[in-house]
Amino acid sequence: MSTLEISGLRAEVDGKEILRGIDLTVRSGEVHAVMGPNGAGKSTLSAVVMGRPGYTVTGGSVTLDGVDMLALSTWERAVAGLHLIMQYPTEVPGVALSDVLGEALHYRGRDANGLRDLLRDEADRIGFDHKFLDRPLNVDLSGGEKKRNETLQLAVLRPRIAILDELDSGLDIDALRDCSRRVEELSNDATQPLGVLAITHYSRLLNELRPDHVHILAKGQIVTSGGPELAAVLESDGYAAFVEEEEPAETASSALDDLFRM
Amino acid sequence: MPALLDVQLPSPDTEIWRYSRIEELNLSRYEIGAATPSVANGTEFVTFGADQAGRPTSPDVFADLNAEHMSAATIDVPAGVDVAEPIVLVHTAVDGAAEFPRTTIRLGANARCTVIERFTSAAGAQAFVSPLLSIDAGAGSSLTYLAVNDVDESSWQIGHQLVDAGRDASVSLSTITLGGYYTRVRTEVSSREPGSSIRQVALYFAAGDQMHDFRVIQNHIAPHTSSDLLFKGAVQDTARSVYTGLISIGEDAKGTSANQTNRNLTLSEGAWAESVPNLDIRNNDVRCSHASTVGPIDAEQRYYLESRGLPPVVAERLVVLGFFDEVLAQLPEGDIVNEVRARVASKLSLGGVQ
């Protein structure tokens, strides 16, 4: 069993504080949803935990089973068992998915011999066309195919904790169902249950991927935590009840309206 | 063998030798060699010895020297003949020698042929190699040509490629340049008759204090011809590269389609690449495009691969090989693709530019 512990995490970008003391604990088999309006710091949270360049941690800690993640570089965090599903997966021309996963398994000390079969098997589970397995990563894939690709990688690499950064953005309903169902399965795995930190704006992701805990993120802080019923409240009432006073720019955005355009 | 003492070299002040290392060249260090290339496959189409017929109008002093001192090989493929195996010529430069290989390839009407020319040298050889390639692709013929330059990094190579494509001819011209202290290729492809199509790709990778320098002219004379160019290069350490390209479309060349794309990766802070695409279009009925980029490895691509658990050097190696893949995928032979990929991978010393 593994534990991702985020404690008092503060971070800034270009001198502006975005995360203002985040506390979250995710254990194997748990599904945590972090929900919040645009500009709340959702993507920053995933970037900081994974070590994306350009973010400065100014306080707090992130540990995985007691190991200080903030002291590790991005690839070492991944090898340690953290995995990030990106909101906008990057296109990498000329680099095949199978080659990347072969290297990824190698650096985890795992045998890549069965990779071919594993890839086909996982592709079938989530409706990912086999022809994409040897294509350049994400190049010319639709939004839905990119997220299926991300989910496939998650299933092959089998990390301890997965952070899903807006897995539901750019997805059609079918792909959303296939991807979130597969993540839910991994979190229920009998021998190696995945811990999930699902960062999302919309509650629609949570139809298949059922959270044990829901946290509302606003202005860089977790303002409320609760059970799955919290997502239902958001669905009907929006974020207004949880966000004391919107800054004018954020109020003017379409963030809240978007909640009702499912 | 006499030394090359009395040659007036071009001035670095002239436009076409801008950025070059011509002022560092000292021809008196070399003695004139006469190395004959080895040939594999299709030997019945290959003859040796000077063949002056019809060729070429000399573009500069190095072509003049080639005309004077050439070691000539001529490949003649008669009309209608399809040469199954690639004809491979290997030129091995000798330390201290100035070599002037002349390769002439003539394809008769509807002939088909693949020619691979390799330029190598012994390790540590300080040679001066000045090849001249002349291609005359007859009507409806199809030629696939690949030059691989892998001479020692203390050798010089200054070469010319002159390509004439006949009516409805199809020419694929590929260049792999890894070697040389200073390697320069001047390529002029000419579409003199309607319906021809010419495809050029190049991969170059300069490291240490190497310099790779390309001058390419896509010369459209007849109507309804097409040319397509993709040059991709990388520079590392304090290496330099220059791409200067010109699409020239004449007044009669209606219905021309011409593209040139040059992309460069700078892998170290001290490395330098220049890209200068030009267009000279003299009629309105054309489709033309050009693009050029110079920059470091894409940070987003590197981060994406690192987030999968790949160490930075591995991520960068994959990104660089992926960058070149677009060129490698168009080379005529799988073995050479694998060889070049391995050579590029072993030449990389990554972790330079953030």
XYZ file of C-alpha atoms in Angstrom:
616
model
C 0.000 0.000 0.000
C 1.220 3.458 -0.878
C 0.515 6.953 0.341
C 0.944 10.254 -1.444
C 1.061 12.971 1.158
C 0.783 16.599 0.125
C 1.246 18.866 3.092
C 1.060 22.667 3.276
C 2.136 22.874 -0.371
C 2.727 26.417 -1.596
C 3.976 27.291 -5.067
C 4.298 30.255 -7.341
C 4.682 30.988 -11.019
C 6.480 34.119 -12.161
C 6.412 35.441 -8.592
C 2.654 34.988 -8.252
C 1.488 32.579 -5.558
C -0.901 30.022 -7.041
C -0.952 27.268 -4.420
C -1.474 28.604 -0.922
C -1.119 25.642 1.399
C -2.566 22.409 -0.007
C -3.114 19.373 2.219
C -4.121 16.107 0.566
C -3.492 12.464 1.368
C -4.110 9.819 -1.283
C -3.730 6.133 -0.486
C -3.710 3.076 -2.713
C -7.194 2.242 -3.920
C -8.632 5.636 -3.039
C -10.090 7.980 -5.630
C -9.878 11.650 -4.728
C -11.492 14.265 -6.895
C -10.132 17.787 -6.700
C -12.659 20.127 -8.241
C -12.550 23.824 -8.727
C -13.299 26.721 -10.998
C -10.881 27.977 -13.622
C -7.892 29.678 -12.073
C -8.192 27.806 -8.765
C -4.738 26.225 -9.230
C -5.803 22.766 -10.416
C -3.268 22.407 -13.208
C -0.578 24.020 -11.087
C -1.127 21.348 -8.452
C -0.517 18.538 -10.933
C 2.481 20.344 -12.446
C 4.139 20.971 -9.098
C 3.618 17.437 -7.845
C 5.161 16.067 -11.057
C 7.987 18.632 -11.153
C 7.249 20.554 -14.306
C 9.846 23.283 -14.972
C 8.702 26.852 -14.403
C 7.081 26.399 -10.975
C 8.688 27.370 -7.695
C 7.751 25.547 -4.520
C 7.827 28.037 -1.653
C 6.643 25.805 1.158
C 5.271 22.459 2.272
C 6.111 18.948 1.182
C 5.116 16.137 -1.161
C 6.062 12.601 -0.177
C 5.349 9.181 -1.644
C 5.687 6.507 1.005
C 7.854 8.868 2.971
C 10.186 9.718 0.078
C 10.549 13.425 -0.608
C 9.256 13.860 -4.150
C 10.229 17.532 -4.340
C 13.893 16.539 -4.080
C 13.600 14.304 -7.150
C 13.561 15.224 -10.808
C 10.468 14.487 -12.882
C 11.650 11.148 -14.256
C 12.692 9.942 -10.806
C 9.232 10.773 -9.445
C 7.717 8.731 -12.276
C 9.997 5.787 -11.570
C 9.151 6.100 -7.852
C 5.514 5.509 -8.760
C 3.874 8.828 -9.613
C 2.128 9.171 -12.933
C 0.562 12.198 -14.567
C -2.124 12.041 -17.219
C -1.755 15.344 -18.973
C -4.581 17.646 -19.902
C -2.976 18.289 -23.279
C -0.681 15.354 -24.105
C 2.326 16.559 -26.058
C 2.911 15.463 -29.630
C 6.378 13.966 -30.027
C 7.138 13.579 -33.744
C 9.047 10.487 -34.816
C 8.926 8.822 -31.384
C 6.751 5.714 -31.182
C 4.643 4.932 -28.139
C 6.072 1.404 -27.968
C 9.660 2.741 -27.869
C 8.850 5.161 -25.055
C 7.122 2.522 -22.975
C 9.992 0.099 -23.604
C 12.413 2.653 -22.148
C 9.969 3.505 -19.367
C 9.756 -0.137 -18.268
C 13.522 -0.495 -18.511
C 14.100 2.352 -16.067
C 11.591 0.817 -13.689
C 13.658 -2.348 -13.724
C 10.867 -4.201 -15.478
C 11.057 -6.637 -18.331
C 9.867 -5.190 -21.628
C 9.621 -8.582 -23.328
C 5.873 -8.901 -22.976
C 5.267 -5.271 -23.903
C 3.872 -5.999 -27.361
C 1.126 -8.257 -26.047
C 0.450 -6.018 -23.073
C 0.007 -3.007 -25.350
C -2.449 -4.824 -27.595
C -4.362 -6.151 -24.639
C -4.634 -2.761 -22.973
C -5.488 -1.081 -26.268
C -8.406 -3.481 -26.716
C -9.698 -2.770 -23.226
C -10.082 0.941 -23.910
C -10.863 0.890 -27.611
C -7.510 2.249 -28.765
C -6.707 1.305 -32.352
C -3.604 -0.926 -32.646
C -2.354 1.147 -35.545
C -1.513 3.930 -33.103
C 0.885 1.772 -31.085
C 3.747 2.238 -33.531
C 2.825 5.744 -34.589
C 4.592 8.833 -33.287
C 3.279 9.770 -29.844
C 0.047 11.758 -30.002
C 0.820 13.071 -33.483
C -2.390 13.660 -35.417
C -4.514 11.965 -32.764
C -7.933 13.374 -31.899
C -8.587 14.626 -28.389
C -10.292 11.364 -27.465
C -7.502 9.228 -28.918
C -4.916 11.191 -26.981
C -6.702 10.505 -23.706
C -7.125 6.840 -24.554
C -3.391 6.828 -25.250
C -2.719 8.421 -21.851
C -4.924 5.874 -20.123
C -3.211 3.030 -21.979
C 0.184 4.224 -20.738
C -1.137 4.404 -17.196
C -2.391 0.844 -17.413
C 0.908 -0.443 -18.832
C 3.177 1.400 -16.415
C 1.099 0.607 -13.326
C 2.194 3.466 -11.066
C 1.247 3.645 -7.379
C -0.468 6.989 -7.624
C -1.957 8.615 -10.723
C -2.783 12.269 -11.108
C -5.380 12.878 -13.785
C -5.232 16.469 -14.968
C -8.608 17.127 -16.587
C -8.818 13.666 -18.108
C -12.275 14.639 -19.315
C -11.253 17.654 -21.400
C -11.424 17.184 -25.142
C -13.143 13.820 -24.782
C -16.271 12.505 -26.410
C -18.706 10.568 -24.213
C -17.524 7.139 -25.376
C -13.876 7.854 -24.765
C -14.681 9.420 -21.414
C -16.529 6.268 -20.379
C -13.757 3.945 -21.601
C -10.972 5.912 -19.931
C -12.632 6.605 -16.609
C -13.868 3.007 -16.377
C -10.335 1.704 -16.870
C -8.965 4.014 -14.179
C -11.743 2.897 -11.840
C -10.780 -0.745 -12.524
C -7.146 -0.038 -11.759
C -8.137 1.582 -8.474
C -10.034 -1.595 -7.576
C -7.223 -3.955 -8.579
C -6.981 -6.709 -6.006
C -3.198 -6.919 -5.804
C -2.015 -3.419 -6.703
C -4.838 -0.906 -6.316
C -4.081 2.470 -7.872
C -4.444 5.652 -5.842
C -6.075 8.369 -7.936
C -6.011 12.127 -7.667
C -8.475 13.276 -10.321
C -8.333 16.981 -10.978
C -11.365 18.176 -12.842
C -13.648 21.086 -13.493
C -16.689 18.983 -14.287
C -18.438 16.263 -12.377
C -19.138 14.238 -15.523
C -15.798 12.436 -15.131
C -17.134 11.053 -11.859
C -19.980 9.081 -13.403
C -17.703 6.127 -14.113
C -14.780 7.008 -11.903
C -16.359 7.043 -8.470
C -14.568 9.214 -5.933
C -14.291 8.325 -2.272
C -13.385 11.894 -1.459
C -14.189 15.178 -3.137
C -12.219 18.340 -2.448
C -13.076 21.831 -3.580
C -10.055 23.858 -4.629
C -10.421 27.616 -4.798
C -7.765 30.313 -4.923
C -5.007 27.836 -4.225
C -6.550 26.244 -1.162
C -8.779 23.277 -0.396
C -11.865 25.051 0.966
C -14.103 22.037 1.535
C -13.697 18.273 1.576
C -16.397 15.659 1.684
C -17.729 12.488 0.158
C -19.137 11.885 -3.308
C -22.253 13.857 -2.378
C -20.167 17.012 -2.701
C -19.899 16.479 -6.437
C -23.682 16.279 -6.628
C -23.986 19.592 -4.825
C -21.578 21.149 -7.305
C -23.546 19.689 -10.157
C -26.710 21.493 -9.022
C -25.362 24.643 -7.369
C -22.020 25.339 -9.006
C -19.003 26.642 -7.148
C -20.620 29.779 -5.792
C -21.416 28.295 -2.397
C -17.775 27.283 -1.876
C -16.029 30.316 -3.206
C -16.481 33.252 -0.890
C -15.816 36.116 -3.169
C -14.784 35.775 -6.786
C -12.326 38.229 -8.154
C -13.988 40.274 -10.858
C -11.962 38.698 -13.648
C -12.956 35.205 -12.569
C -16.596 36.068 -12.142
C -16.647 37.413 -15.626
C -15.271 34.206 -17.029
C -17.544 31.511 -18.290
C -16.193 29.085 -15.725
C -19.393 28.790 -13.715
C -21.667 28.725 -16.692
C -19.682 25.882 -18.127
C -20.797 23.699 -15.273
C -24.284 23.562 -16.668
C -23.274 22.845 -20.232
C -22.613 19.199 -19.810
C 52.319 13.622 -56.953
C 52.240 17.382 -57.247
C 50.764 19.588 -54.580
C 47.967 22.018 -55.338
C 49.956 25.170 -55.013
C 48.720 27.579 -57.607
C 45.019 27.714 -56.981
C 43.249 30.962 -56.323
C 40.645 30.201 -53.673
C 37.412 32.170 -53.414
C 37.302 35.089 -51.076
C 35.235 34.679 -47.922
C 33.882 38.133 -48.716
C 31.857 36.872 -51.669
C 28.220 36.159 -50.911
C 28.254 32.464 -51.785
C 31.157 31.792 -49.407
C 29.609 33.796 -46.619
C 29.677 31.933 -43.260
C 32.080 29.358 -44.764
C 35.535 28.304 -43.594
C 37.108 28.865 -46.980
C 39.745 31.204 -45.505
C 41.047 28.301 -43.392
C 41.644 26.044 -46.375
C 45.268 25.414 -47.249
C 45.404 23.245 -50.360
C 49.190 23.101 -50.390
C 48.959 20.591 -47.532
C 47.544 17.968 -49.886
C 48.920 15.913 -52.729
C 46.682 14.973 -55.601
C 45.307 11.491 -55.149
C 43.626 9.220 -57.638
C 41.604 6.823 -55.551
C 39.175 4.681 -57.485
C 35.908 3.880 -55.747
C 34.907 0.340 -54.981
C 31.668 -0.769 -56.601
C 29.075 -3.235 -55.439
C 26.172 -4.417 -57.600
C 25.402 -3.431 -61.183
C 29.074 -3.357 -62.182
C 28.090 -3.920 -65.819
C 26.652 -0.377 -65.853
C 29.768 1.256 -64.411
C 32.828 2.449 -66.320
C 35.912 4.202 -65.003
C 37.974 6.932 -66.556
C 37.288 10.478 -67.613
C 34.099 11.054 -69.507
C 33.937 14.672 -70.503
C 30.896 14.484 -72.724
C 28.577 17.368 -72.302
C 29.388 18.171 -68.716
C 29.487 20.470 -66.839
C 29.724 24.196 -66.935
C 31.965 24.717 -63.948
C 30.333 26.532 -61.074
C 33.597 27.413 -59.323
C 37.257 26.673 -58.734
C 36.555 23.336 -57.057
C 34.600 22.103 -60.056
C 37.511 23.300 -62.180
C 39.920 21.308 -60.051
C 37.614 18.323 -60.315
C 37.585 18.622 -64.100
C 41.372 18.698 -64.119
C 42.125 15.943 -61.602
C 39.031 13.766 -61.593
C 38.813 10.083 -60.752
C 35.729 9.381 -62.803
C 33.086 6.730 -62.541
C 30.171 6.729 -64.956
C 26.956 4.839 -64.484
C 24.999 4.417 -67.676
C 21.645 2.726 -67.445
C 20.158 2.157 -70.894
C 16.578 3.029 -71.758
C 13.983 0.768 -70.199
C 16.410 -1.046 -67.912
C 15.438 -1.519 -64.282
C 18.486 -2.139 -62.088
C 17.266 -4.271 -59.229
C 20.004 -3.856 -56.631
C 21.330 -0.490 -55.491
C 24.691 0.304 -57.088
C 27.022 1.236 -54.258
C 30.179 3.306 -54.763
C 32.567 3.700 -51.841
C 35.225 6.411 -51.897
C 37.895 6.084 -49.242
C 40.028 9.179 -48.816
C 43.711 8.774 -47.969
C 45.520 10.872 -45.391
C 47.169 13.890 -47.006
C 45.458 13.407 -50.354
C 43.275 15.725 -52.382
C 40.682 13.505 -54.039
C 38.431 14.545 -56.894
C 35.785 11.884 -57.453
C 33.575 12.484 -60.464
C 30.399 10.467 -60.606
C 28.190 10.705 -63.646
C 24.824 8.993 -63.655
C 22.857 8.809 -66.888
C 19.496 7.149 -67.092
C 17.940 6.432 -70.456
C 14.215 6.812 -71.043
C 12.129 4.948 -68.443
C 15.197 3.441 -66.789
C 15.171 2.849 -63.048
C 18.106 2.755 -60.703
C 19.252 3.333 -57.127
C 22.766 4.613 -56.488
C 24.370 4.922 -53.070
C 27.635 6.806 -52.785
C 29.656 6.686 -49.593
C 32.494 9.009 -48.738
C 34.706 7.676 -45.984
C 38.287 7.898 -44.823
C 40.617 6.146 -42.458
C 40.272 7.329 -38.871
C 42.315 10.476 -38.333
C 42.853 11.011 -42.065
C 43.390 14.614 -43.061
C 42.179 14.642 -46.624
C 40.588 17.082 -49.006
C 37.717 15.564 -50.970
C 36.029 17.501 -53.724
C 33.483 15.331 -55.495
C 31.320 16.295 -58.406
C 28.102 14.457 -59.042
C 26.338 14.853 -62.331
C 22.924 13.331 -62.902
C 21.058 13.248 -66.169
C 17.702 11.530 -65.694
C 16.093 10.783 -69.042
C 12.411 11.012 -69.915
C 10.226 8.961 -67.621
C 13.197 7.601 -65.712
C 13.348 7.120 -61.989
C 16.523 7.614 -59.979
C 17.038 7.225 -56.262
C 20.374 8.604 -55.119
C 21.881 8.722 -51.646
C 25.202 10.239 -50.586
C 26.592 9.410 -47.162
C 29.459 11.553 -45.935
C 31.315 10.014 -43.046
C 34.889 11.244 -43.615
C 37.086 11.934 -40.636
C 36.372 15.079 -38.657
C 39.719 16.515 -39.647
C 39.035 16.151 -43.379
C 37.511 18.655 -45.753
C 34.840 17.962 -48.304
C 33.635 20.515 -50.817
C 31.301 19.008 -53.349
C 28.917 19.755 -56.148
C 25.774 18.024 -57.237
C 24.232 18.893 -60.585
C 20.935 17.270 -61.419
C 18.953 17.519 -64.631
C 15.530 15.928 -64.684
C 14.017 15.145 -68.080
C 10.379 14.982 -69.066
C 8.288 13.168 -66.440
C 11.449 11.980 -64.721
C 11.422 11.311 -61.021
C 14.540 11.935 -58.947
C 15.020 11.360 -55.241
C 18.214 12.889 -53.908
C 19.184 12.118 -50.309
C 22.131 13.359 -48.312
C 23.473 12.162 -44.985
C 26.301 14.290 -43.653
C 28.011 13.326 -40.435
C 31.682 13.791 -41.293
C 34.216 16.441 -42.123
C 35.827 19.363 -40.372
C 34.162 21.450 -43.032
C 31.696 19.793 -45.376
C 30.016 21.819 -48.040
C 27.653 20.613 -50.720
C 26.354 22.813 -53.427
C 23.356 21.236 -55.118
C 21.575 22.507 -58.164
C 18.567 20.592 -59.393
C 17.099 21.708 -62.682
C 13.741 20.854 -64.142
C 14.396 21.550 -67.792
C 11.468 19.623 -69.227
C 7.806 19.387 -68.215
C 6.442 16.894 -65.770
C 9.525 16.100 -63.729
C 9.498 15.778 -59.983
C 12.502 16.041 -57.702
C 12.526 15.193 -54.043
C 15.461 16.134 -51.818
C 16.037 15.185 -48.211
C 19.071 15.682 -46.005
C 20.147 14.799 -42.504
C 23.206 16.508 -41.078
C 24.682 16.426 -37.631
C 27.777 18.405 -36.743
C 29.537 18.095 -33.369
C 32.825 19.211 -31.846
C 34.112 21.962 -34.145
C 32.651 20.551 -37.339
C 30.810 22.705 -39.832
C 28.229 21.599 -42.399
C 27.296 24.019 -45.141
C 24.603 23.504 -47.775
C 23.776 25.609 -50.799
C 20.766 24.335 -52.677
C 19.081 25.659 -55.771
C 15.750 24.311 -56.976
C 15.758 25.574 -60.518
C 12.436 25.369 -62.348
C 12.711 26.123 -66.034
C 9.996 24.092 -67.787
C 6.272 24.244 -66.933
C 4.468 21.755 -64.670
C 7.372 20.472 -62.625
C 7.628 19.903 -58.926
C 10.413 19.946 -56.382
C 10.277 19.242 -52.722
C 13.047 19.709 -50.190
C 13.357 18.699 -46.550
C 16.684 19.355 -44.803
C 16.988 18.602 -41.113
C 20.127 19.192 -39.110
C 21.522 19.339 -35.622
C 24.554 21.095 -34.195
C 26.247 20.222 -30.937
C 29.199 21.516 -28.876
C 30.669 24.414 -30.875
C 29.672 23.032 -34.272
C 28.093 25.164 -36.968
C 25.738 24.629 -39.859
C 24.391 26.725 -42.668
C 21.528 26.060 -45.006
C 21.061 28.477 -47.864
C 18.324 27.549 -50.271
C 16.860 29.138 -53.334
C 13.727 28.238 -55.202
C 14.085 29.785 -58.612
C 11.037 29.714 -60.874
C 11.495 31.009 -64.386
C 9.055 32.915 -66.572
C 8.043 29.806 -68.520
C 7.667 27.541 -65.494
C 3.892 27.751 -65.153
C 2.186 25.258 -62.863
C 5.280 24.754 -60.734
C 4.985 23.258 -57.291
C 8.031 23.880 -55.102
C 8.622 23.531 -51.396
C 11.635 23.913 -49.149
C 11.722 23.151 -45.455
C 14.816 23.426 -43.305
C 14.729 22.631 -39.594
C 17.632 22.775 -37.193
C 18.212 21.687 -33.618
C 20.807 23.478 -31.539
C 21.866 20.970 -28.896
C 24.471 23.050 -27.057
C 24.786 26.665 -25.983
C 27.908 27.099 -28.105
C 26.484 25.553 -31.278
C 25.249 27.708 -34.117
C 22.964 27.099 -37.072
C 21.865 29.471 -39.786
C 18.989 28.953 -42.177
C 18.426 31.178 -45.155
C 15.624 30.141 -47.501
C 15.025 32.303 -50.555
C 12.438 32.526 -53.318
C 12.813 33.972 -56.779
C 9.520 33.624 -58.618
C 8.993 35.019 -62.090
C 5.446 33.959 -62.886
C 2.104 33.853 -61.085
C 0.913 30.320 -61.691
C 2.910 28.538 -58.988
C 2.446 26.855 -55.651
C 5.380 27.567 -53.415
C 6.165 27.250 -49.746
C 9.170 27.623 -47.555
C 9.757 27.159 -43.861
C 12.776 27.245 -41.644
C 13.416 26.910 -37.937
C 16.431 26.956 -35.649
C 16.056 26.141 -31.973
C 16.740 23.824 -29.051
C 14.956 20.574 -28.222
C 11.315 21.245 -27.478
C 10.954 21.537 -23.701
C 7.387 20.211 -23.736
C 8.422 17.069 -25.614
C 11.265 16.451 -23.188
C 9.021 16.984 -20.149
C 6.377 14.663 -21.529
C 8.893 11.832 -21.945
C 10.464 12.544 -18.554
C 7.038 12.336 -16.944
C 6.848 8.753 -18.270
C 10.020 7.952 -16.311
C 12.719 8.481 -18.941
C 15.945 10.160 -17.776
C 16.615 13.497 -19.523
C 19.382 12.142 -21.776
C 17.180 9.281 -22.924
C 14.253 11.621 -23.507
C 16.465 13.950 -25.514
C 17.955 11.114 -27.538
C 14.471 9.947 -28.494
C 13.396 13.476 -29.391
C 16.472 14.027 -31.598
C 16.080 10.660 -33.344
C 12.390 11.410 -33.717
C 13.258 14.749 -35.266
C 15.403 12.981 -37.868
C 12.900 10.201 -38.417
C 11.062 12.185 -41.061
C 14.243 12.115 -43.180
C 15.321 8.592 -42.278
C 11.928 7.255 -43.312
C 12.625 8.399 -46.861
C 16.029 6.767 -47.312
C 16.219 3.977 -49.875
C 17.583 1.190 -47.648
C 16.655 -0.134 -44.239
C 20.220 -1.115 -43.334
C 21.423 2.423 -43.881
C 18.561 3.815 -41.806
C 19.580 1.648 -38.870
C 23.238 2.495 -39.343
C 22.621 6.241 -39.478
C 20.278 6.113 -36.512
C 22.944 4.326 -34.475
C 25.645 6.761 -35.607
C 23.511 9.747 -34.627
C 22.685 8.196 -31.258
C 26.338 7.502 -30.469
C 27.392 10.994 -31.536
C 24.952 12.676 -29.187
C 26.289 14.069 -25.940
C 23.143 15.403 -24.401
C 22.221 17.504 -21.436
C 23.592 20.762 -22.844
C 20.789 23.229 -23.439
C 17.939 23.714 -21.011
